[in-house]
Coordinates of C-alpha atoms and ligand atoms in Angstrom, one line a residue:
X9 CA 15.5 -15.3 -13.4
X10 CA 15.2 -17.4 -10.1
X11 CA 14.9 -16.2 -5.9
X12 CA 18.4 -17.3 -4.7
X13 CA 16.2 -20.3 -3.3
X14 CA 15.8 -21.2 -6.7
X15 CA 12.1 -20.6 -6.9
X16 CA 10.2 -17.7 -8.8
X17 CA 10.6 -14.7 -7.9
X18 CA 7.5 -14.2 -4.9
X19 CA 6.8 -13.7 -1.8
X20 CA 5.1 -16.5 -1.7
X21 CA 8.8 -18.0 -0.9
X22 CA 10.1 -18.1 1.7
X23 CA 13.7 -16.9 1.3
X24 CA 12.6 -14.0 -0.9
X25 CA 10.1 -12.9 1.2
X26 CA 13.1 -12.7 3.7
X27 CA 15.5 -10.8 1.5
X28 CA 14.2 -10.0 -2.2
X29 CA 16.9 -7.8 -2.2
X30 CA 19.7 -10.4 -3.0
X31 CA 17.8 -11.4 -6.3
X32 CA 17.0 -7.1 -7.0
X33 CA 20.5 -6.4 -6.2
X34 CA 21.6 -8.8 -8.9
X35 CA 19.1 -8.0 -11.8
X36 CA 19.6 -4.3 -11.2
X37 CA 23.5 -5.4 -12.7
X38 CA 21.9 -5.8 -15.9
X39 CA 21.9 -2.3 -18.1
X40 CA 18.4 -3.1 -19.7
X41 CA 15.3 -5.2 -17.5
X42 CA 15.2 -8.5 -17.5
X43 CA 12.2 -10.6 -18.5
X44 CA 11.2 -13.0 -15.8
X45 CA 8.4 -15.7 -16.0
X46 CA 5.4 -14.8 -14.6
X47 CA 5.9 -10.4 -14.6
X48 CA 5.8 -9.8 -18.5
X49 CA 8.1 -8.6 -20.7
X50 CA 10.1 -6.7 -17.9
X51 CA 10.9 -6.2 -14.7
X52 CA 12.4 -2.9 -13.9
X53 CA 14.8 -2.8 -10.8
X54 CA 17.2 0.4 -11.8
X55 CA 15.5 4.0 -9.8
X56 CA 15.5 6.1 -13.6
X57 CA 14.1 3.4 -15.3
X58 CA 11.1 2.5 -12.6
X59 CA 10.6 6.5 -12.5
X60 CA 10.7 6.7 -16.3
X61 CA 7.9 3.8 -16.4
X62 CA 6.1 5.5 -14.3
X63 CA 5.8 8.8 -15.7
X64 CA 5.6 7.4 -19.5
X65 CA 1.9 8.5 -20.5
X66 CA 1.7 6.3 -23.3
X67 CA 1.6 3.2 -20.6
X68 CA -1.9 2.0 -19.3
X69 CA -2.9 0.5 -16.1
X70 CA -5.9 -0.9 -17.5
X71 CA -6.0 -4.4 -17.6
X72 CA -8.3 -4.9 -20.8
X73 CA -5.0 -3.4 -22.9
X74 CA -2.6 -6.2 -21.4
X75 CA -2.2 -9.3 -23.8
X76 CA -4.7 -12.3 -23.1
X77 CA -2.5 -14.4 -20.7
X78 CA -0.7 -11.5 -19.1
X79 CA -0.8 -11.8 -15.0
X80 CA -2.5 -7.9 -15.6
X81 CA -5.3 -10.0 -16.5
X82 CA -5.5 -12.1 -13.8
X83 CA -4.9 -9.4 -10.7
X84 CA -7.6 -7.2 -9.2
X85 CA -9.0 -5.7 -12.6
X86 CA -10.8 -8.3 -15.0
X87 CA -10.6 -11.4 -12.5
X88 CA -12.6 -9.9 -9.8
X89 CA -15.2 -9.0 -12.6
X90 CA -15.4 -12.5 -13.7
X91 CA -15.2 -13.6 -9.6
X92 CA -18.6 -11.5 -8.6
X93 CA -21.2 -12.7 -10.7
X94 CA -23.7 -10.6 -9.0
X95 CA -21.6 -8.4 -6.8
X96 CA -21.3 -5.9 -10.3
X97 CA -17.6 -4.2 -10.5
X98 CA -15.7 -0.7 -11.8
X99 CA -12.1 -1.4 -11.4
X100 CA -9.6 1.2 -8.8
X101 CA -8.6 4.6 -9.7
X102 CA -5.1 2.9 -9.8
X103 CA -5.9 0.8 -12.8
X104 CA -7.9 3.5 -14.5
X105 CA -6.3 5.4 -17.5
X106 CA -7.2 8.9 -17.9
X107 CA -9.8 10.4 -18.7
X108 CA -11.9 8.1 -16.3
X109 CA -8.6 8.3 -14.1
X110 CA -8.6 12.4 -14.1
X111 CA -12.6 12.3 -13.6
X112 CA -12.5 9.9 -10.5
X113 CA -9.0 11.3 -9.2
X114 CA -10.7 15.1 -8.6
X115 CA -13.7 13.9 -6.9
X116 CA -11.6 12.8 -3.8
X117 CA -8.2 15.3 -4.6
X118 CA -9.6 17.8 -2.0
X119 CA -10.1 15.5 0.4
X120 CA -6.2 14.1 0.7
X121 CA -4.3 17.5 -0.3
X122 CA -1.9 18.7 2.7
X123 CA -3.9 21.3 4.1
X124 CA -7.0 19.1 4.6
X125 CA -5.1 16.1 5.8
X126 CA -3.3 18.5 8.6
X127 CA -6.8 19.5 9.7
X128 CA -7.0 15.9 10.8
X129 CA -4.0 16.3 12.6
X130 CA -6.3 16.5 16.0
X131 CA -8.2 13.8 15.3
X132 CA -5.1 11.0 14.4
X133 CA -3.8 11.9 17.8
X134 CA -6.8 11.3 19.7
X135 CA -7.7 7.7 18.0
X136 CA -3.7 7.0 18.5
X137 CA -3.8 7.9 22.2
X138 CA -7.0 5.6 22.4
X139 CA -5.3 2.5 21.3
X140 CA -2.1 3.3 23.5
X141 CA -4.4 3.2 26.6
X142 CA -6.0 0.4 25.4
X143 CA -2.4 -1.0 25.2
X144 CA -0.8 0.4 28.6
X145 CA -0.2 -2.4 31.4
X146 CA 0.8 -5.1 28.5
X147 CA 3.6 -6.8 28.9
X148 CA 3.3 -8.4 25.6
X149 CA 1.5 -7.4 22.4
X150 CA 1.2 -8.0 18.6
X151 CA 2.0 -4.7 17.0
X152 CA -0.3 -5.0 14.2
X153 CA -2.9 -6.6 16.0
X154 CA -3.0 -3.9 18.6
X155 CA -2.2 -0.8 17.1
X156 CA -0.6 -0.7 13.5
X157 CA -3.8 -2.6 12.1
X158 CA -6.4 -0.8 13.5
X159 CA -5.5 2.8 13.9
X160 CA -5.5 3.8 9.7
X161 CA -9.0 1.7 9.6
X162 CA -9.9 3.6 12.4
X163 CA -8.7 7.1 10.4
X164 CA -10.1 6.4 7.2
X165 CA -13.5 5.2 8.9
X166 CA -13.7 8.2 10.4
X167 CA -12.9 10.7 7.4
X168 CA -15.6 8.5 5.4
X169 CA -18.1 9.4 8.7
X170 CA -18.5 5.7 9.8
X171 CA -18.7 4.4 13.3
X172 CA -15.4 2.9 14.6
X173 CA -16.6 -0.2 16.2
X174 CA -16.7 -1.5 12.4
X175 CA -12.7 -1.5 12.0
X176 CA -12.4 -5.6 12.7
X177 CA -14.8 -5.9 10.1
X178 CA -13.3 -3.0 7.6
X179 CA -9.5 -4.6 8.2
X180 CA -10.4 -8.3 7.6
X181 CA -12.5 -7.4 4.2
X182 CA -9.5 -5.1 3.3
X183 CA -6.7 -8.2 3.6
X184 CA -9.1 -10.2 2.0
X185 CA -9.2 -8.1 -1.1
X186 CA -5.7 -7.4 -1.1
X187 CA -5.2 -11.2 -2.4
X188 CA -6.8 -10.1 -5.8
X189 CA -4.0 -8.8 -6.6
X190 CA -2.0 -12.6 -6.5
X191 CA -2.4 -14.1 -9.8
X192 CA -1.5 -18.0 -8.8
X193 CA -5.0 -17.5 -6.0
X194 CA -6.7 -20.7 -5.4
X195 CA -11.1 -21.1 -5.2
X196 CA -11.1 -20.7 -1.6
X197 CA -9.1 -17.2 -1.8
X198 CA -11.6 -16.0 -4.5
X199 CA -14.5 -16.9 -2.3
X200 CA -13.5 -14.8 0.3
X201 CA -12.5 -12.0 -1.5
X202 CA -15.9 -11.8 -3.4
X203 CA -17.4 -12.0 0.1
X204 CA -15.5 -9.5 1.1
X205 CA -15.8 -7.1 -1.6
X206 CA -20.3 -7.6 -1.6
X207 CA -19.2 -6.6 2.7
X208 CA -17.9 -3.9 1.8
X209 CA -20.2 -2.7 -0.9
X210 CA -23.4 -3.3 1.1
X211 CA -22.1 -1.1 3.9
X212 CA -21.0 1.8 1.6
X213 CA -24.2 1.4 -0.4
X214 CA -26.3 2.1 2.9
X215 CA -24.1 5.0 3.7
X216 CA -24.6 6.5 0.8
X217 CA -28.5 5.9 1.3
X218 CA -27.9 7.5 4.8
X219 CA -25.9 10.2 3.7
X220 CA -28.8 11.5 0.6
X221 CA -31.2 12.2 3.6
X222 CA -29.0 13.4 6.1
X223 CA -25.9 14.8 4.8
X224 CA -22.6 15.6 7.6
X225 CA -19.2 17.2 6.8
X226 CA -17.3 13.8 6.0
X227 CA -16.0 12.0 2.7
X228 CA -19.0 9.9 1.8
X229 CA -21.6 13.1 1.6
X230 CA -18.9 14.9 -0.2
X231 CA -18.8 11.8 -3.1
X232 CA -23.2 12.1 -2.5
X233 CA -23.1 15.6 -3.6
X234 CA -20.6 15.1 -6.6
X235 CA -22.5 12.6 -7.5
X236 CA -25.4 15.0 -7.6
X237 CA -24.3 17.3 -9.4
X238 CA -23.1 14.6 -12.2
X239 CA -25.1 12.2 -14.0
X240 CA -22.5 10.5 -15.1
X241 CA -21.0 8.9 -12.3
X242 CA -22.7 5.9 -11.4
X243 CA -23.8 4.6 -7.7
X244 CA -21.1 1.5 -9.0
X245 CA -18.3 4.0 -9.4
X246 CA -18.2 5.5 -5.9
X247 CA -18.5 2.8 -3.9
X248 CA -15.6 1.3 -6.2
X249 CA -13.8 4.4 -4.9
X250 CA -14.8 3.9 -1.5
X251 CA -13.5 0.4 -1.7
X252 CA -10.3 1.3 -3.0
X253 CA -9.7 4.2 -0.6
X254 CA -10.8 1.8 2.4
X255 CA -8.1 -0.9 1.0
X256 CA -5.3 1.6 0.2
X257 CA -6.0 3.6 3.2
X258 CA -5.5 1.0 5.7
X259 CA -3.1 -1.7 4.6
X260 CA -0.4 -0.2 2.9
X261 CA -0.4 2.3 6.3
X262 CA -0.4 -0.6 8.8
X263 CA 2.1 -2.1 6.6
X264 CA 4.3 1.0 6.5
X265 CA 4.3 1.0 10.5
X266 CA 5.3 -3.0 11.0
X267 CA 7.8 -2.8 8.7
X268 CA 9.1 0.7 9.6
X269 CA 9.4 -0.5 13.6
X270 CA 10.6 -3.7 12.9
X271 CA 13.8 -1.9 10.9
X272 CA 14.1 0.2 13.9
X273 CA 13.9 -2.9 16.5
X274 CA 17.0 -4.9 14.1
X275 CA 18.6 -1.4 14.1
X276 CA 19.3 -0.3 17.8
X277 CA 21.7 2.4 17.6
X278 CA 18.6 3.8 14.8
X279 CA 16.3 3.2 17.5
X280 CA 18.1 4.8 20.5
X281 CA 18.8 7.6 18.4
X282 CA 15.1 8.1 17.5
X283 CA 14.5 8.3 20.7
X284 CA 16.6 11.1 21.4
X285 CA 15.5 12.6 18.7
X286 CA 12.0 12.5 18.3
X287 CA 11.4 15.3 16.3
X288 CA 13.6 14.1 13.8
X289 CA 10.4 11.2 13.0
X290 CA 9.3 12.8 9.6
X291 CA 12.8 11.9 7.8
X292 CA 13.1 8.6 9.2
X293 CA 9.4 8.0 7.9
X294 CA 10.9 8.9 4.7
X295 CA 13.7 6.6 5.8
X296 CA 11.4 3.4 6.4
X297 CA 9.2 3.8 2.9
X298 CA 12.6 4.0 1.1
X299 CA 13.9 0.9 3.1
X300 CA 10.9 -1.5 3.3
X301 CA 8.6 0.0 1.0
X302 CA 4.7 -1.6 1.6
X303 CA 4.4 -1.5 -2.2
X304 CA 6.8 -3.7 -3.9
X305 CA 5.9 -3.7 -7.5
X306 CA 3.4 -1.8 -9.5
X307 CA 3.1 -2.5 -13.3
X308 CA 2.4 -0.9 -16.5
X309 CA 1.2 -1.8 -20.2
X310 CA 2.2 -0.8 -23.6
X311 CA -0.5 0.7 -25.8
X312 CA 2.0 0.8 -28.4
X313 CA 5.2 -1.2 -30.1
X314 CA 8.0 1.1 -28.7
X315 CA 11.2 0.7 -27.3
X316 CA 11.6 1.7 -23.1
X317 CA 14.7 1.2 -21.2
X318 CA 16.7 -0.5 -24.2
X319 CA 14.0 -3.3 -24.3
X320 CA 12.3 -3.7 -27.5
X321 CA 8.2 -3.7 -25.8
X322 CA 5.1 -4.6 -28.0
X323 CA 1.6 -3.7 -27.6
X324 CA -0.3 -5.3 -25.2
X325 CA 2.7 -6.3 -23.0
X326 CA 2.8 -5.6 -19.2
X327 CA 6.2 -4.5 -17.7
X328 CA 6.6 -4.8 -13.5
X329 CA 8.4 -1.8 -12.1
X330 CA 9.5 -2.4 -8.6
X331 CA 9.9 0.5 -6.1
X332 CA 11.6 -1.8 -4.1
X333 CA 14.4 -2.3 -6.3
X334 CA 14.9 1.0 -7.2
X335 CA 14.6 2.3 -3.3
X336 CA 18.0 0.0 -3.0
X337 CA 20.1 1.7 -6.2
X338 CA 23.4 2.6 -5.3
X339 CA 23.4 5.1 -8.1
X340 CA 20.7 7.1 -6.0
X341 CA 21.3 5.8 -2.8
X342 CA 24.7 5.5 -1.3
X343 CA 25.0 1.8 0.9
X344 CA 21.3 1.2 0.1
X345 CA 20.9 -1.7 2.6
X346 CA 22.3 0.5 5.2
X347 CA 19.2 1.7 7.7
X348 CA 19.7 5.2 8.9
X349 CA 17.2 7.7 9.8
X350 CA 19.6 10.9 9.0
X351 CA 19.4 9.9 5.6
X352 CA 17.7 12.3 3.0
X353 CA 15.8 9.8 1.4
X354 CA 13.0 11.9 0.2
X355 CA 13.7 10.2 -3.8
X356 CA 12.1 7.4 -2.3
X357 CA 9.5 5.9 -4.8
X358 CA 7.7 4.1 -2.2
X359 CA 4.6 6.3 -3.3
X360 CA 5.3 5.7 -6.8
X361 CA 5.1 8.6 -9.0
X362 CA 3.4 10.2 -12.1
X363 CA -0.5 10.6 -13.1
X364 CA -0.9 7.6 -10.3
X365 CA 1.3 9.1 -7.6
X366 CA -0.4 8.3 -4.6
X367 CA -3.1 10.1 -3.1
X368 CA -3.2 9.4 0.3
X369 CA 0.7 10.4 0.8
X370 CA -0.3 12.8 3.2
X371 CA -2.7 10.7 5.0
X372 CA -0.2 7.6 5.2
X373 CA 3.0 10.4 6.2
X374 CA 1.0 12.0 9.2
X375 CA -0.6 9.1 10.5
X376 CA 2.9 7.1 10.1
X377 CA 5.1 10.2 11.9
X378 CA 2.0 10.3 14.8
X379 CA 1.6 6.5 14.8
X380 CA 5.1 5.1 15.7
X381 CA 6.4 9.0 17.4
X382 CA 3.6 8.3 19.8
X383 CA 4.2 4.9 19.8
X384 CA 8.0 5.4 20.5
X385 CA 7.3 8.1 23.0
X386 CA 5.3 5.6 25.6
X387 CA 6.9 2.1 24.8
X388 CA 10.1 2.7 23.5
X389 CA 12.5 2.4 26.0
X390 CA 12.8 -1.6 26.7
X391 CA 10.9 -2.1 23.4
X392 CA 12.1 -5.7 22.2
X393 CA 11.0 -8.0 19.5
X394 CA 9.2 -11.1 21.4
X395 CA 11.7 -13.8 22.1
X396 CA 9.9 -16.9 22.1
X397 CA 7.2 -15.5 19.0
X398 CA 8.8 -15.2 15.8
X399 CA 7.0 -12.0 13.5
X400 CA 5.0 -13.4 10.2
X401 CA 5.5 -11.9 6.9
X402 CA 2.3 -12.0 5.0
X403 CA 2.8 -14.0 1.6
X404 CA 1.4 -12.1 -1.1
X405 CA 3.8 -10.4 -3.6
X406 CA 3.3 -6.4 -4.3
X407 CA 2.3 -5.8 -0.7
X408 CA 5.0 -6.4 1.7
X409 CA 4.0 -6.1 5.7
X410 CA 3.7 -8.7 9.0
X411 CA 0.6 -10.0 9.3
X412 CA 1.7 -10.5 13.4
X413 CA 4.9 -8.5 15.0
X414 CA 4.8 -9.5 18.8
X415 CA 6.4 -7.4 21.3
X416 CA 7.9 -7.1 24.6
X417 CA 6.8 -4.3 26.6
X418 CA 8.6 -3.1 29.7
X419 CA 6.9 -0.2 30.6
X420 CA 3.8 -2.7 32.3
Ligands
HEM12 C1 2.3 4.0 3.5 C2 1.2 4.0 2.9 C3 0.9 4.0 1.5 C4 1.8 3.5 0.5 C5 3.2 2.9 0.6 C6 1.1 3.8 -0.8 C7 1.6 3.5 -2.0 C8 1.0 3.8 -3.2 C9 1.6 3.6 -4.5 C10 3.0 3.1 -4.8 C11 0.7 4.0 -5.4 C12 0.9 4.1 -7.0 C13 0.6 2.8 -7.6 C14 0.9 2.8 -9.1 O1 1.5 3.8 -9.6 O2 0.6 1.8 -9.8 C15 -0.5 4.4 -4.7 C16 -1.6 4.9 -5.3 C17 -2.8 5.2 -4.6 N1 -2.9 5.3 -3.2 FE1 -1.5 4.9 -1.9 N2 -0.1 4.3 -0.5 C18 -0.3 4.4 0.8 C19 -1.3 5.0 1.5 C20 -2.5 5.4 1.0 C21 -3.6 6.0 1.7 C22 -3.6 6.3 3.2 C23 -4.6 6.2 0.7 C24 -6.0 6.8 0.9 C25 -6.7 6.8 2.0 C26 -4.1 5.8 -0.5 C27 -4.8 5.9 -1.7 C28 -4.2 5.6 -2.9 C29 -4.9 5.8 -4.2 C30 -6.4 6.2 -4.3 C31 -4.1 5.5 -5.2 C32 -4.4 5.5 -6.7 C33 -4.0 6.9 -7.2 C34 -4.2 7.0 -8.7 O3 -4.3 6.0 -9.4 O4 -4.3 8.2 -9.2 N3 -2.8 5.3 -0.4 N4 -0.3 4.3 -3.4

């Protein structure tokens, strides 16, 4: 199976990247998944069948399971490993099977359950109003550049007890890692993103030094003391964790906002009634992570020879699941490609589901509902995509956002 441009089926093209819904719209006609070059032995576009994937226990997400050439192999798991020499590596909670997965998941489950996350409430809203001052006067702006990038860097750096002045730094190592995940990477992409994973590392590692001698209320001296109190986690594993909760926390959030305005700003009568409405935010958050979901795909691997959605699946084989697809099935969704914030769109899997479910949902929601409310509530009347400055779509499959979404202001 081909884009409708004829090429493979990536963001790196160009028409897909535009609309990868034409080419899900038409594989999702086919009863079982089809097998496409390049995403192994499936591709899952229908909503039961992604949600079925993704709740079957008998999958893994660990790479070493998936069969020697399988593109598993090649994304963020074994091929950073064999990319760091030196710079030693424990893969992501997301591509950890349990019992690691459970181990690793509870250290940080406190941390992101609702209750906590609404503590932060306060704390979202102050950093938000920061970067709108920062912003007020501008006639012109990049969105992601100015606000959407930097505010969840801002929020995770400041749950993890890190100053804020590092966010530049925390954002650029974070995109930089986030091309792991592309299996066709070139040398120059590898460099960078060991670079920017041994960044990373050496910062954590020194918090954690910090944090032993003079422990505060924030996430890194919480992981110090679990870590105390079990000798079997390893100095490796948590700043893995860190990493990943850095990465996740911040891209996939930015992401969320850029794509979630720029649906808004193609969608006027949406917008204008979002403004009216403001308190209605929460379900047309929902509304944007069903519709232009930051996660596209996620994948999973048979331990087993069994059969899963009709196909016929061998050990060792990796099967891609897009949420993407399945956000758009008219079996779950009446007129999927229709935009509209009233919709109840809470079956969404734009957070996936299952053991792996995401944990920072209830980061990414608040952040996302106080991030473009506040957003709306200062620049929204006037708001216009910039004429002259066409936005960019980054292009790396799996994570779909704008690297740049310029603006027009008119409150300056
Ligand atoms: C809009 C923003 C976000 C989206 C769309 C998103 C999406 C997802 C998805 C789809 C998964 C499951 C992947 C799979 O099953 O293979 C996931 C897992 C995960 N997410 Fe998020 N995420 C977002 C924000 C966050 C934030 C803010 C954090 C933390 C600060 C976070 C941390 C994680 C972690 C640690 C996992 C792995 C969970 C596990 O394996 O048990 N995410 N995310």
């Amino acid at each position: 199976m081909q884009s409708p441009s004829g090429k493979r089926l990536t963001a790196a093209d160009p028409q897909f990247r535009d609309d990868p819904h034409a080419a899900y719209d038409i594989l999702r006609t086919s009863p079982t998944p089809v097998a496409i070059e390049d995403y192994g032995c499936a591709f899952v576009t229908r909503h039961q069948q992604v949600l079925q994937g993704l709740k079957e226990r008998s999958f893994s997400v660990d790479a070493r399971n998936a069969a020697e050439l399988s593109y598993m192999r090649r994304v963020a798991g074994t091929g950073v490993k064999e990319s760091q020499g030196d710079a030693a590596y424990e893969p992501p909670l997301v591509l950890l099977d349990d019992p690691a997965h459970r181990h690793i998941r509870g250290l940080v489950s406190k941390a992101f359950n609702p209750n906590t996350i609404e503590a932060m409430r306060p704390r979202v809203e102050h950093i938000t109003a920061d970067l709108l001052d920062a912003i007020e006067g501008r006639s012109q702006i990049d969105f992601i550049a100015d606000f959407a990038g930097p505010l969840p860097t801002m929020v995770i750096l400041d749950m993890m007890g890190l100053p804020l002045t590092h966010s530049a730094n925390f954002k650029r190592w974070s995109e930089e890692i986030l091309w792991g995940y592309d299996p066709q990477r070139d040398r120059a992409t590898q460099t960078r993103l060991r670079e920017a994973y041994i960044g990373m590392a050496a910062v954590f590692r020194q918090a954690l030094e910090d944090r032993r001698v003079n422990p505060g209320d924030d996430l890194i001296s919480a992981l110090v003391q679990a870590r105390e109190a079990d000798a079997s986690l390893s100095e490796l594993q948590i700043i893995s964790l860190c990493t990943q909760l850095m990465v996740a926390g911040n891209v996939t959030t930015t992401d969320l906002m850029g794509n979630g305005l720029f649906a808004l700003l193609q969608h006027a009568q949406q917008l204008n009634w979002l403004l009216q409405n403001p308190q209605a935010i929460s379900g047309a958050v929902e509304e944007m992570l069903r519709f232009d979901c930051p996660i596209t795909e996620t994948a999973r691997i048979a331990r087993e020879d069994i059969e899963f959605a009709g196909c016929p699946v061998h050990s060792g084989d990796t099967m891609t699941l897009s949420l993407a697809a399945a956000n758009r099935d008219p079996e779950v969704f009446p007129e999927p490609h229709v935009f509209d914030v009233q919709r109840k769109a809470d079956t969404h899997l734009g957070f996936g589901s299952g053991i792996h479910l995401c944990l920072g949902a209830p980061l990414a929601r608040m952040e996302t509902q106080i991030g473009i409310g506040s957003f709306l509530a200062r620049f929204g009347e006037g708001l216009q995509l910039q004429a002259d400055t066409a936005p960019r779509r980054r292009a790396l499959p799996f994570f779909r956002g704008f690297d740049t979404l310029p603006l027009t202001l008119a409150s300056a």
